[in-house]
Amino acid sequence: MNSTEEAVAAPEADSAPDHGYTGNKEAYLRRLKRIEGQVRGIARMVDEDKYCIDILTQVSAVTKALHAVSLGLVEEHIGHCVVGAASEPDPAARAEAIDAKVKEAADAIGRLLR
């Protein structure tokens, strides 16, 4: 195997893939655990028959927190996956890879806006 083949060789089966968010994975996990706690708190509020507006306020806070995570992931996708596709050496493959990654991002943004 020459150096070019080694550079594009598939990752080992037991190694984790390198995603755009990998460098911030722990921060994302902390945020998601905090959101999980907020959701449990909302369930407790419903169980305890709290005032509906107070519950809606907490739902809004969770929604905003999830949007922040989502926007961070979109930014990571563009900065890592789309930019990575742009570094494909073969022009035809590069154009196809960029189109695919941009479409993934656009579709994800569309789902967030629904």
Tab-separated table of C-alpha atoms in Angstrom:
chain	number	residue	atom	x	y	z
A	1	MET	CA	0.000	0.000	0.000
A	2	ASN	CA	1.480	3.355	-0.982
A	3	SER	CA	1.219	6.551	1.086
A	4	THR	CA	-1.794	7.784	-0.900
A	5	GLU	CA	-3.680	4.569	-0.219
A	6	GLU	CA	-2.731	4.745	3.450
A	7	ALA	CA	-4.091	8.283	3.713
A	8	VAL	CA	-7.502	7.243	2.374
A	9	ALA	CA	-7.647	3.805	3.978
A	10	ALA	CA	-10.814	3.034	5.907
A	11	PRO	CA	-10.633	3.607	9.662
A	12	GLU	CA	-10.082	0.612	11.889
A	13	ALA	CA	-13.283	-1.217	12.806
A	14	ASP	CA	-12.818	-0.512	16.519
A	15	SER	CA	-11.958	3.191	16.154
A	16	ALA	CA	-14.626	5.867	16.461
A	17	PRO	CA	-15.323	7.921	13.343
A	18	ASP	CA	-14.089	11.495	13.336
A	19	HIS	CA	-17.092	13.804	13.201
A	20	GLY	CA	-17.109	17.578	13.247
A	21	TYR	CA	-18.335	17.614	16.848
A	22	THR	CA	-15.736	15.122	18.105
A	23	GLY	CA	-13.546	17.847	19.606
A	24	ASN	CA	-16.542	19.202	21.552
A	25	LYS	CA	-18.189	15.886	22.346
A	26	GLU	CA	-17.882	16.206	26.128
A	27	ALA	CA	-19.404	19.703	26.079
A	28	TYR	CA	-22.318	18.440	23.966
A	29	LEU	CA	-22.856	15.520	26.336
A	30	ARG	CA	-22.857	17.861	29.354
A	31	ARG	CA	-25.403	20.129	27.692
A	32	LEU	CA	-27.601	17.194	26.723
A	33	LYS	CA	-27.507	15.776	30.261
A	34	ARG	CA	-28.531	19.194	31.594
A	35	ILE	CA	-31.403	19.289	29.079
A	36	GLU	CA	-32.383	15.767	30.102
A	37	GLY	CA	-32.622	16.982	33.698
A	38	GLN	CA	-34.769	19.916	32.599
A	39	VAL	CA	-37.140	17.551	30.778
A	40	ARG	CA	-37.430	15.367	33.890
A	41	GLY	CA	-38.210	18.555	35.840
A	42	ILE	CA	-41.002	19.393	33.396
A	43	ALA	CA	-42.461	15.904	33.799
A	44	ARG	CA	-42.339	16.385	37.572
A	45	MET	CA	-44.111	19.746	37.219
A	46	VAL	CA	-46.909	18.093	35.226
A	47	ASP	CA	-47.114	15.280	37.754
A	48	GLU	CA	-47.391	17.853	40.556
A	49	ASP	CA	-50.086	19.827	38.693
A	50	LYS	CA	-48.021	23.006	38.441
A	51	TYR	CA	-49.405	26.074	36.696
A	52	CYS	CA	-49.510	25.599	32.912
A	53	ILE	CA	-47.680	28.848	32.134
A	54	ASP	CA	-44.802	27.823	34.403
A	55	ILE	CA	-44.574	24.509	32.565
A	56	LEU	CA	-44.644	26.268	29.185
A	57	THR	CA	-41.829	28.545	30.353
A	58	GLN	CA	-39.700	25.492	31.112
A	59	VAL	CA	-40.620	23.858	27.787
A	60	SER	CA	-39.486	27.047	26.049
A	61	ALA	CA	-36.155	26.936	27.899
A	62	VAL	CA	-35.589	23.313	26.854
A	63	THR	CA	-36.534	24.113	23.270
A	64	LYS	CA	-34.014	26.973	23.172
A	65	ALA	CA	-31.328	24.749	24.693
A	66	LEU	CA	-31.957	22.059	22.063
A	67	HIS	CA	-31.839	24.668	19.314
A	68	ALA	CA	-28.459	25.823	20.604
A	69	VAL	CA	-27.162	22.240	20.448
A	70	SER	CA	-28.640	21.855	16.968
A	71	LEU	CA	-27.062	25.030	15.658
A	72	GLY	CA	-23.710	23.989	17.090
A	73	LEU	CA	-23.960	20.639	15.323
A	74	VAL	CA	-24.919	22.314	12.034
A	75	GLU	CA	-21.918	24.617	12.359
A	76	GLU	CA	-19.660	21.640	13.122
A	77	HIS	CA	-21.083	19.769	10.103
A	78	ILE	CA	-20.386	22.661	7.765
A	79	GLY	CA	-16.949	23.355	9.204
A	80	HIS	CA	-15.847	19.736	9.162
A	81	CYS	CA	-17.908	17.617	6.784
A	82	VAL	CA	-18.590	20.155	4.032
A	83	VAL	CA	-15.071	21.574	4.178
A	84	GLY	CA	-13.716	18.009	4.217
A	85	ALA	CA	-15.710	17.198	1.090
A	86	ALA	CA	-14.197	20.272	-0.561
A	87	SER	CA	-10.729	18.826	-0.045
A	88	GLU	CA	-11.503	15.744	-2.168
A	89	PRO	CA	-8.733	15.627	-4.798
A	90	ASP	CA	-10.875	14.309	-7.686
A	91	PRO	CA	-12.922	17.250	-9.074
A	92	ALA	CA	-15.950	15.138	-10.023
A	93	ALA	CA	-15.997	13.335	-6.689
A	94	ARG	CA	-15.419	16.656	-4.901
A	95	ALA	CA	-18.452	18.293	-6.536
A	96	GLU	CA	-20.620	15.290	-5.722
A	97	ALA	CA	-19.361	15.101	-2.117
A	98	ILE	CA	-19.908	18.830	-1.551
A	99	ASP	CA	-23.421	18.634	-2.996
A	100	ALA	CA	-24.265	15.683	-0.747
A	101	LYS	CA	-22.921	17.337	2.422
A	102	VAL	CA	-24.613	20.671	1.693
A	103	LYS	CA	-27.898	18.856	1.017
A	104	GLU	CA	-27.557	17.023	4.343
A	105	ALA	CA	-27.080	20.373	6.104
A	106	ALA	CA	-29.985	22.004	4.262
A	107	ASP	CA	-32.277	19.067	5.055
A	108	ALA	CA	-31.272	19.168	8.724
A	109	ILE	CA	-31.905	22.922	8.880
A	110	GLY	CA	-35.285	22.351	7.221
A	111	ARG	CA	-36.217	19.792	9.882
A	112	LEU	CA	-35.190	22.253	12.599
A	113	LEU	CA	-37.432	24.950	11.145
A	114	ARG	CA	-40.564	22.786	10.982
